[in-house]
Amino acid sequence: MTPTLNRQPVFECISGPDEGRTAILLPQTRLVLGRNPESNIPLVDPQTAEQHLSILYDGQNVYFQTINGEPVELNGRNVTTGELNPAADLRIGSSHWRLRVKSDSTDSGSGNPFANLDFSSSVNRISTLTGVDTLDSDFSMKSIFAKIGEKRTDEDIENAFTVGTRATTPVVGTIASHWPQPWLFLRFGGSAILLFITLYVAVTQFRNELLIPGLLFVGSFAVPFASLIFFWEMNAPQNISLYQTIKLLFLGGMVSLLISLFFFSNTALLGTFLGASSAGIVEESGKLLAVLMLMRNKNQYHWILNGLLFGAAVGTGFAAFESAGYAFVVLLQGGFGSAISNIFLRGLLAPFSHVVWTAITAAAIWRVKGEGKFEWDMLKDPRFLRTFIAVMLLHMVWNAPFDFPIFPVIWFIPTKQLILGTIAWIMVLGTIQSGLKQIKKAQEAVLQPAPTA
């Protein structure tokens, strides 16, 4: 006899082509799983049918029944109907599903990494001052990156890319509202770095200058693009394809550079007073305007995590084009060795600067905008302004001509930039948490069963 479920059950895929797909089960609500895009839980597993299985939670127990006799396995046995409990393993096609009982106190992670540490209050204070969510007590970095070391096949990678299209975007009730577990970004970054090393060896060993432009291009894009893939994986709604993301990278990167150059040419006095720190005001404004120019009217992308991804894409394009430009100038002025050193340092710093800065500010606007239409007056909203000013200050201090007095460098990374980057990532994590909470609220509203007479 299946034990009565006293808390909200969640049906989730833990491995296979549909890994990560999740649905919150509400009483007397029947859900259909299948490859048909109109299914409540659309599947991508090629071994599943258009309509494969239905699942029902009656308020106490969870039951399933296959459609048209399609096979499933429950704990290794072929069945067509059955009852689920949290210990059961249900195989649909080649994917494994399980029932999880959602608890308000322990839903994700295995403990706060900041708990019992002296700087936990400082982390929360940074979040409060910058206008982002403080991390919940159950937040766990270990849980987020738990899947990085898992072995993946080419088919796994191909399936990971098949999101964001009209046919593969999940409906609100089936969006995974827990913390995503990214792994693709590391594979992209590793492949790009390997390509960079190969080109470097080819240039230095065979004295082939024709490969230098490719070396500079790969070196400039490698780490920023890997960072962008991380944000793409963290987009829990899975409603933005990789194609749309890359298109925004190039288009947004160029538009943001042109806007920033226009601002620089018309704010010379600002540079006179602030020097290099003026870039914090000019470039952050230029990148945010580029995001708004290109994406503000795309009302289908209303999630906070969508804004986070849009900002990361524009920031990636800006960072990569800027790094390529710096590397080229250094190549002309200081030679090949200086150019490689410049690319190496900027690559180390890329995950801490433009990509995350623009991601944070764009997400702040999307948080204010919600599902409504964008209005320029939203730029005056205190919730946005606090976060935007914090990001501008981070950029200004980043460019300021001083170093950390005692330990100027840690592990080849300037200490000042490392501290500023840590603050930025605290803001990113708080923003992601806000985005996940937004999804949970939307699911509660949409999936709430209609009152009975």
Coordinates of C-alpha atoms in Angstrom, one line a residue:
M1 CA 0.0 0.0 0.0
T2 CA 1.5 3.4 -1.0
P3 CA 1.8 5.7 2.0
T4 CA -0.4 8.8 2.0
L5 CA 1.4 11.9 0.7
N6 CA 0.9 14.7 3.2
R7 CA 3.0 17.2 1.3
Q8 CA 3.1 18.4 -2.3
P9 CA 4.5 15.7 -4.7
V10 CA 6.8 16.6 -7.5
F11 CA 7.2 14.2 -10.5
E12 CA 10.7 14.6 -12.0
C13 CA 13.0 13.0 -14.5
I14 CA 16.4 12.1 -12.9
S15 CA 18.2 10.7 -15.9
G16 CA 17.9 10.1 -19.6
P17 CA 16.9 12.3 -22.5
D18 CA 14.2 14.1 -20.5
E19 CA 16.4 14.7 -17.5
G20 CA 15.5 17.9 -15.6
R21 CA 11.8 17.9 -16.6
T22 CA 9.6 18.4 -13.6
A23 CA 6.0 18.8 -12.8
I24 CA 4.3 19.8 -9.5
L25 CA 1.3 17.5 -8.9
L26 CA -1.9 19.2 -7.7
P27 CA -4.9 17.4 -6.3
Q28 CA -7.4 16.1 -9.0
T29 CA -5.3 17.4 -11.8
R30 CA -4.4 14.8 -14.5
L31 CA -1.2 15.3 -16.5
V32 CA -0.4 13.7 -19.8
L33 CA 3.2 12.9 -20.8
G34 CA 4.3 12.4 -24.4
R35 CA 6.2 13.7 -27.4
N36 CA 3.2 15.7 -28.5
P37 CA 4.0 19.4 -27.9
E38 CA 0.4 19.8 -26.5
S39 CA 1.1 17.3 -23.7
N40 CA 1.2 18.7 -20.2
I41 CA 4.7 17.4 -19.9
P42 CA 6.2 17.4 -23.4
L43 CA 9.0 14.7 -23.8
V44 CA 12.0 14.6 -26.2
D45 CA 12.9 10.9 -25.5
P46 CA 12.6 9.2 -29.0
Q47 CA 11.5 6.0 -27.3
T48 CA 8.2 7.6 -26.0
A49 CA 4.9 7.9 -27.9
E50 CA 3.0 11.1 -28.8
Q51 CA 0.8 10.4 -25.7
H52 CA 2.6 7.9 -23.5
L53 CA 1.2 8.1 -20.0
S54 CA -1.1 10.0 -17.7
I55 CA -0.5 10.7 -14.0
L56 CA -3.1 11.7 -11.4
Y57 CA -2.7 12.9 -7.8
D58 CA -6.0 12.4 -5.9
G59 CA -4.8 14.4 -2.9
Q60 CA -3.5 11.3 -1.1
N61 CA -1.8 9.0 -3.6
V62 CA -0.3 9.2 -7.1
Y63 CA -1.5 6.9 -9.8
F64 CA -0.3 6.4 -13.4
Q65 CA -1.8 4.7 -16.5
T66 CA -0.2 4.3 -19.9
I67 CA -2.1 5.4 -23.0
N68 CA -2.9 2.9 -25.8
G69 CA -0.9 0.2 -23.9
E70 CA 2.4 1.9 -24.2
P71 CA 5.0 0.2 -22.0
V72 CA 6.7 1.5 -18.9
E73 CA 8.8 -0.1 -16.2
L74 CA 8.1 0.2 -12.5
N75 CA 11.0 -1.0 -10.4
G76 CA 12.2 -3.1 -13.4
R77 CA 8.8 -4.7 -14.2
N78 CA 6.7 -4.0 -17.3
V79 CA 3.4 -2.5 -16.3
T80 CA 0.6 -0.3 -17.7
T81 CA -0.9 1.0 -14.5
G82 CA 0.3 1.5 -11.0
E83 CA 0.8 3.6 -7.9
L84 CA 3.9 5.7 -7.2
N85 CA 5.7 6.4 -4.0
P86 CA 9.0 8.2 -3.4
A87 CA 11.0 5.0 -3.4
A88 CA 9.7 3.9 -6.8
D89 CA 11.7 4.1 -10.1
L90 CA 9.5 4.6 -13.1
R91 CA 11.1 4.2 -16.5
I92 CA 9.4 5.9 -19.5
G93 CA 11.2 5.2 -22.7
S94 CA 14.9 5.4 -21.8
S95 CA 14.3 8.0 -19.0
H96 CA 14.0 7.4 -15.3
W97 CA 11.4 9.3 -13.3
R98 CA 10.7 9.5 -9.6
L99 CA 8.3 11.0 -7.2
R100 CA 9.6 13.5 -4.8
V101 CA 7.7 15.0 -1.8
K102 CA 8.4 18.7 -1.8
S103 CA 9.1 20.2 1.6
D104 CA 9.1 23.9 2.3
S105 CA 12.2 23.5 4.5
T106 CA 14.3 21.1 2.5
D107 CA 13.7 21.3 -1.2
S108 CA 17.1 21.8 -2.7
G109 CA 20.7 21.5 -1.6
S110 CA 22.3 19.9 1.4
G111 CA 22.9 22.9 3.5
N112 CA 24.0 26.5 3.3
P113 CA 27.7 26.7 2.5
F114 CA 27.8 30.0 4.4
A115 CA 26.2 28.6 7.5
N116 CA 28.3 28.9 10.7
L117 CA 30.9 31.0 8.8
D118 CA 31.9 34.5 9.9
F119 CA 31.2 36.1 6.6
S120 CA 27.6 34.8 6.2
S121 CA 26.2 38.1 7.6
S122 CA 28.4 40.0 5.1
V123 CA 27.0 37.9 2.2
N124 CA 23.4 38.7 3.3
R125 CA 24.4 42.4 3.8
I126 CA 25.7 42.6 0.2
S127 CA 22.5 41.1 -1.1
T128 CA 20.4 43.6 0.9
L129 CA 22.4 46.6 -0.1
T130 CA 22.4 45.7 -3.8
G131 CA 18.7 45.0 -4.0
V132 CA 18.8 41.2 -4.7
D133 CA 17.5 38.2 -2.7
T134 CA 19.5 36.9 0.2
L135 CA 20.2 33.2 -0.3
D136 CA 17.9 30.8 1.4
S137 CA 19.3 28.6 4.2
D138 CA 19.1 25.5 2.0
F139 CA 21.2 26.9 -0.8
S140 CA 24.0 24.6 -1.8
M141 CA 26.8 25.3 -4.4
K142 CA 27.7 21.6 -4.2
S143 CA 24.2 20.6 -5.3
I144 CA 24.2 23.1 -8.2
F145 CA 27.5 21.7 -9.7
A146 CA 26.8 18.0 -8.7
K147 CA 26.4 16.9 -12.4
I148 CA 29.6 18.4 -13.8
G149 CA 31.6 15.2 -13.4
E150 CA 29.0 12.9 -14.9
K151 CA 29.8 11.1 -18.1
R152 CA 27.8 12.3 -21.1
T153 CA 27.3 10.9 -24.6
D154 CA 26.9 12.9 -27.8
E155 CA 23.2 12.1 -27.6
D156 CA 23.0 13.6 -24.2
I157 CA 24.6 16.8 -25.5
E158 CA 22.3 16.9 -28.5
N159 CA 19.3 16.5 -26.3
A160 CA 20.5 19.3 -24.0
F161 CA 20.4 21.6 -27.0
T162 CA 16.9 20.8 -28.0
V163 CA 15.2 23.4 -25.8
G164 CA 13.8 26.8 -26.4
T165 CA 11.8 26.0 -29.6
R166 CA 8.0 26.2 -29.8
A167 CA 7.8 22.4 -29.6
T168 CA 10.2 21.9 -26.7
T169 CA 9.4 24.8 -24.4
P170 CA 7.7 23.4 -21.3
V171 CA 4.4 24.8 -20.1
V172 CA 4.3 26.7 -16.8
G173 CA 3.3 23.8 -14.7
T174 CA 6.1 21.6 -15.9
I175 CA 9.0 24.1 -15.6
A176 CA 11.7 22.9 -13.2
S177 CA 11.5 25.5 -10.3
H178 CA 14.4 24.0 -8.4
W179 CA 18.0 25.2 -8.9
P180 CA 19.3 24.0 -12.3
Q181 CA 22.4 21.8 -12.4
P182 CA 24.6 23.1 -15.3
W183 CA 27.3 21.0 -16.9
L184 CA 27.5 22.0 -20.6
F185 CA 29.4 25.3 -19.8
L186 CA 32.4 23.4 -18.6
R187 CA 32.6 21.2 -21.7
F188 CA 32.4 24.3 -23.9
G189 CA 35.0 26.1 -21.9
G190 CA 37.3 23.1 -21.9
S191 CA 36.9 22.6 -25.7
A192 CA 37.6 26.2 -26.4
I193 CA 40.7 26.3 -24.2
L194 CA 42.0 23.1 -25.9
L195 CA 41.5 24.7 -29.3
F196 CA 43.3 27.9 -28.1
I197 CA 46.3 25.8 -26.8
T198 CA 46.4 23.9 -30.1
L199 CA 46.5 27.1 -32.1
Y200 CA 49.1 28.5 -29.8
V201 CA 51.3 25.5 -30.3
A202 CA 50.8 25.7 -34.0
V203 CA 51.8 29.4 -34.1
T204 CA 54.9 29.0 -31.9
Q205 CA 56.2 25.7 -33.2
F206 CA 55.5 26.2 -36.9
R207 CA 55.9 30.0 -37.0
N208 CA 52.7 30.3 -39.0
E209 CA 51.5 33.9 -38.6
L210 CA 48.3 33.1 -40.5
L211 CA 46.9 31.4 -37.4
I212 CA 47.4 34.4 -35.2
P213 CA 44.0 36.1 -36.0
G214 CA 42.2 32.8 -35.2
L215 CA 44.2 32.4 -32.0
L216 CA 43.2 35.9 -30.9
F217 CA 39.5 35.3 -31.8
V218 CA 39.3 32.0 -30.0
G219 CA 41.1 33.3 -27.0
S220 CA 38.8 36.3 -26.7
F221 CA 35.6 34.3 -27.0
A222 CA 36.5 31.1 -25.1
V223 CA 35.8 32.0 -21.5
P224 CA 33.1 34.6 -22.1
F225 CA 31.1 32.2 -24.2
A226 CA 31.5 29.4 -21.7
S227 CA 30.1 31.8 -19.1
L228 CA 27.2 32.5 -21.4
I229 CA 26.4 28.8 -21.7
F230 CA 26.2 28.7 -17.9
F231 CA 23.5 31.4 -17.9
W232 CA 21.8 29.6 -20.7
E233 CA 21.7 26.4 -18.6
M234 CA 20.4 28.4 -15.6
N235 CA 17.4 29.7 -17.6
A236 CA 15.0 27.3 -15.9
P237 CA 12.0 28.1 -18.2
Q238 CA 14.0 26.7 -21.1
N239 CA 12.2 29.0 -23.5
I240 CA 15.2 30.5 -25.3
S241 CA 17.1 28.5 -27.8
L242 CA 20.8 28.5 -28.2
Y243 CA 20.4 30.0 -31.7
Q244 CA 18.5 33.0 -30.2
T245 CA 21.2 33.3 -27.5
I246 CA 24.1 33.4 -30.0
K247 CA 22.2 35.8 -32.3
L248 CA 21.8 38.2 -29.4
L249 CA 25.5 37.7 -28.5
F250 CA 26.7 39.1 -31.8
L251 CA 24.0 41.6 -32.5
G252 CA 23.8 42.9 -28.9
G253 CA 27.6 43.0 -28.6
M254 CA 27.9 45.2 -31.6
V255 CA 25.0 47.5 -30.7
S256 CA 26.3 47.9 -27.1
L257 CA 29.7 48.8 -28.4
L258 CA 28.3 51.4 -30.8
I259 CA 26.1 53.0 -28.1
S260 CA 29.0 53.1 -25.6
L261 CA 31.3 54.7 -28.2
F262 CA 28.6 57.3 -28.9
F263 CA 28.3 58.0 -25.2
F264 CA 32.1 58.2 -24.8
S265 CA 32.4 60.7 -27.7
N266 CA 29.7 62.9 -26.0
T267 CA 30.8 62.7 -22.4
A268 CA 34.4 63.7 -22.6
L269 CA 34.1 65.8 -19.5
L270 CA 33.1 62.7 -17.5
G271 CA 36.3 61.0 -18.5
T272 CA 38.3 64.0 -17.5
F273 CA 37.0 63.8 -13.9
L274 CA 36.7 60.1 -13.5
G275 CA 39.3 58.7 -15.9
A276 CA 39.0 55.0 -16.6
S277 CA 36.3 54.7 -14.0
S278 CA 33.9 56.6 -16.3
A279 CA 33.5 53.3 -18.2
G280 CA 31.4 52.1 -15.3
I281 CA 28.7 54.6 -16.1
V282 CA 29.1 54.7 -19.9
E283 CA 29.5 51.0 -20.7
E284 CA 26.9 49.7 -18.2
S285 CA 24.4 52.2 -19.6
G286 CA 25.3 51.3 -23.2
K287 CA 24.9 47.5 -22.6
L288 CA 21.6 47.9 -20.8
L289 CA 20.2 50.1 -23.6
A290 CA 21.3 47.5 -26.1
V291 CA 19.3 44.8 -24.3
L292 CA 16.3 47.1 -24.1
M293 CA 16.5 48.1 -27.7
L294 CA 16.6 44.5 -28.9
M295 CA 14.4 42.6 -26.4
R296 CA 12.1 44.9 -24.5
N297 CA 9.1 44.2 -26.6
K298 CA 9.5 40.4 -26.7
N299 CA 6.7 39.8 -24.2
Q300 CA 6.9 36.1 -24.4
Y301 CA 10.2 36.3 -22.5
H302 CA 8.9 37.7 -19.3
W303 CA 10.8 35.7 -16.7
I304 CA 13.5 37.2 -14.6
L305 CA 15.8 34.4 -15.7
N306 CA 15.1 35.4 -19.3
G307 CA 16.4 38.9 -18.6
L308 CA 19.4 37.5 -16.8
L309 CA 20.3 35.5 -20.0
F310 CA 19.7 38.4 -22.3
G311 CA 22.0 40.6 -20.3
A312 CA 24.6 37.8 -20.2
A313 CA 24.5 37.4 -24.0
V314 CA 25.0 41.2 -24.6
G315 CA 27.7 41.3 -22.0
T316 CA 29.5 38.3 -23.6
G317 CA 29.5 40.0 -27.0
F318 CA 30.8 43.2 -25.5
A319 CA 33.5 41.5 -23.5
A320 CA 34.7 39.3 -26.4
F321 CA 34.8 42.1 -29.0
E322 CA 36.6 44.3 -26.5
S323 CA 39.1 41.6 -25.5
A324 CA 39.9 40.9 -29.2
G325 CA 40.5 44.7 -29.8
Y326 CA 42.8 44.9 -26.8
A327 CA 44.7 41.8 -27.9
F328 CA 45.1 43.2 -31.4
V329 CA 46.5 46.6 -30.1
V330 CA 48.8 44.9 -27.7
L331 CA 50.0 42.6 -30.5
L332 CA 50.9 45.7 -32.6
Q333 CA 52.6 47.5 -29.8
G334 CA 54.1 44.8 -27.6
G335 CA 54.4 41.7 -29.8
F336 CA 53.0 38.2 -29.7
G337 CA 53.9 37.3 -26.2
S338 CA 52.3 40.4 -24.7
A339 CA 49.1 39.8 -26.7
I340 CA 48.9 36.2 -25.3
S341 CA 49.4 37.4 -21.7
N342 CA 46.7 40.0 -22.2
I343 CA 44.2 37.4 -23.5
F344 CA 45.1 35.0 -20.7
L345 CA 44.5 37.7 -18.0
R346 CA 41.3 38.9 -19.6
G347 CA 40.1 35.3 -19.9
L348 CA 40.6 34.7 -16.2
L349 CA 38.7 37.9 -15.4
A350 CA 35.8 37.4 -17.9
P351 CA 33.5 35.5 -15.6
F352 CA 33.7 38.3 -13.1
S353 CA 33.0 41.4 -15.3
H354 CA 30.9 42.4 -18.3
V355 CA 29.0 39.1 -18.6
V356 CA 27.7 39.1 -15.0
W357 CA 27.3 42.9 -14.8
T358 CA 24.9 43.1 -17.7
A359 CA 23.1 40.0 -16.7
I360 CA 22.4 41.5 -13.3
T361 CA 21.1 44.8 -14.6
A362 CA 18.9 43.3 -17.3
A363 CA 17.4 40.9 -14.8
A364 CA 16.7 43.8 -12.5
I365 CA 14.6 45.4 -15.2
W366 CA 12.8 42.1 -16.0
R367 CA 12.0 41.8 -12.3
V368 CA 10.3 45.2 -12.4
K369 CA 8.6 44.6 -15.8
G370 CA 7.2 41.2 -15.0
E371 CA 4.6 40.1 -17.5
G372 CA 3.6 43.7 -18.3
K373 CA 4.8 45.9 -21.1
F374 CA 8.1 47.7 -20.7
E375 CA 7.9 51.4 -20.0
W376 CA 10.9 53.7 -19.9
D377 CA 9.7 55.0 -16.5
M378 CA 10.6 51.6 -15.1
L379 CA 14.2 52.8 -15.2
K380 CA 13.3 55.1 -12.3
D381 CA 12.0 52.2 -10.1
P382 CA 14.0 52.1 -6.9
R383 CA 14.3 48.3 -7.1
F384 CA 16.1 48.6 -10.4
L385 CA 18.1 51.7 -9.5
R386 CA 19.6 50.2 -6.4
T387 CA 20.9 47.2 -8.4
F388 CA 22.0 49.2 -11.4
I389 CA 24.0 51.7 -9.3
A390 CA 25.6 48.8 -7.4
V391 CA 26.8 47.3 -10.7
M392 CA 28.1 50.7 -12.0
L393 CA 30.1 51.1 -8.8
L394 CA 31.6 47.6 -9.2
H395 CA 32.7 48.5 -12.7
M396 CA 34.0 51.9 -11.6
V397 CA 36.1 50.4 -8.8
W398 CA 37.2 47.7 -11.1
N399 CA 38.7 50.3 -13.5
A400 CA 40.0 52.6 -10.8
P401 CA 43.9 52.9 -10.8
F402 CA 44.6 51.2 -7.5
D403 CA 45.2 47.6 -6.2
F404 CA 44.5 45.8 -3.0
P405 CA 47.2 47.0 -0.7
I406 CA 48.4 43.9 1.1
F407 CA 47.9 41.0 -1.4
P408 CA 47.6 42.6 -4.8
V409 CA 47.5 39.2 -6.6
I410 CA 46.0 35.8 -5.7
W411 CA 46.6 32.9 -8.1
F412 CA 47.4 35.2 -11.0
I413 CA 44.2 37.1 -10.5
P414 CA 44.3 40.7 -9.1
T415 CA 42.8 40.6 -5.6
K416 CA 40.7 43.7 -6.2
Q417 CA 39.0 42.1 -9.2
L418 CA 38.5 38.8 -7.4
I419 CA 36.7 40.6 -4.5
L420 CA 34.6 42.6 -6.9
G421 CA 33.8 39.5 -8.9
T422 CA 32.7 37.6 -5.8
I423 CA 30.3 40.4 -4.9
A424 CA 28.9 40.3 -8.5
W425 CA 28.4 36.5 -8.2
I426 CA 26.6 36.9 -4.9
M427 CA 24.2 39.2 -6.8
V428 CA 23.9 36.7 -9.6
L429 CA 22.9 33.9 -7.3
G430 CA 20.4 36.1 -5.5
T431 CA 18.9 37.1 -8.8
I432 CA 18.6 33.4 -9.9
Q433 CA 16.9 32.6 -6.7
S434 CA 14.4 35.5 -7.4
G435 CA 13.8 34.0 -10.8
L436 CA 13.0 30.5 -9.4
K437 CA 10.6 32.0 -6.8
Q438 CA 8.9 33.8 -9.7
I439 CA 8.4 30.5 -11.4
K440 CA 7.0 28.8 -8.3
K441 CA 4.5 31.6 -7.8
A442 CA 3.3 31.4 -11.4
Q443 CA 2.9 27.6 -11.1
E444 CA 0.9 28.0 -7.9
A445 CA -1.4 30.5 -9.7
V446 CA -1.8 28.5 -12.9
L447 CA -2.1 25.0 -11.5
Q448 CA -4.4 25.9 -8.7
P449 CA -7.4 23.6 -9.2
A450 CA -10.8 25.3 -9.8
P451 CA -13.0 25.3 -6.7
T452 CA -15.7 22.7 -6.7
A453 CA -19.4 23.5 -6.3

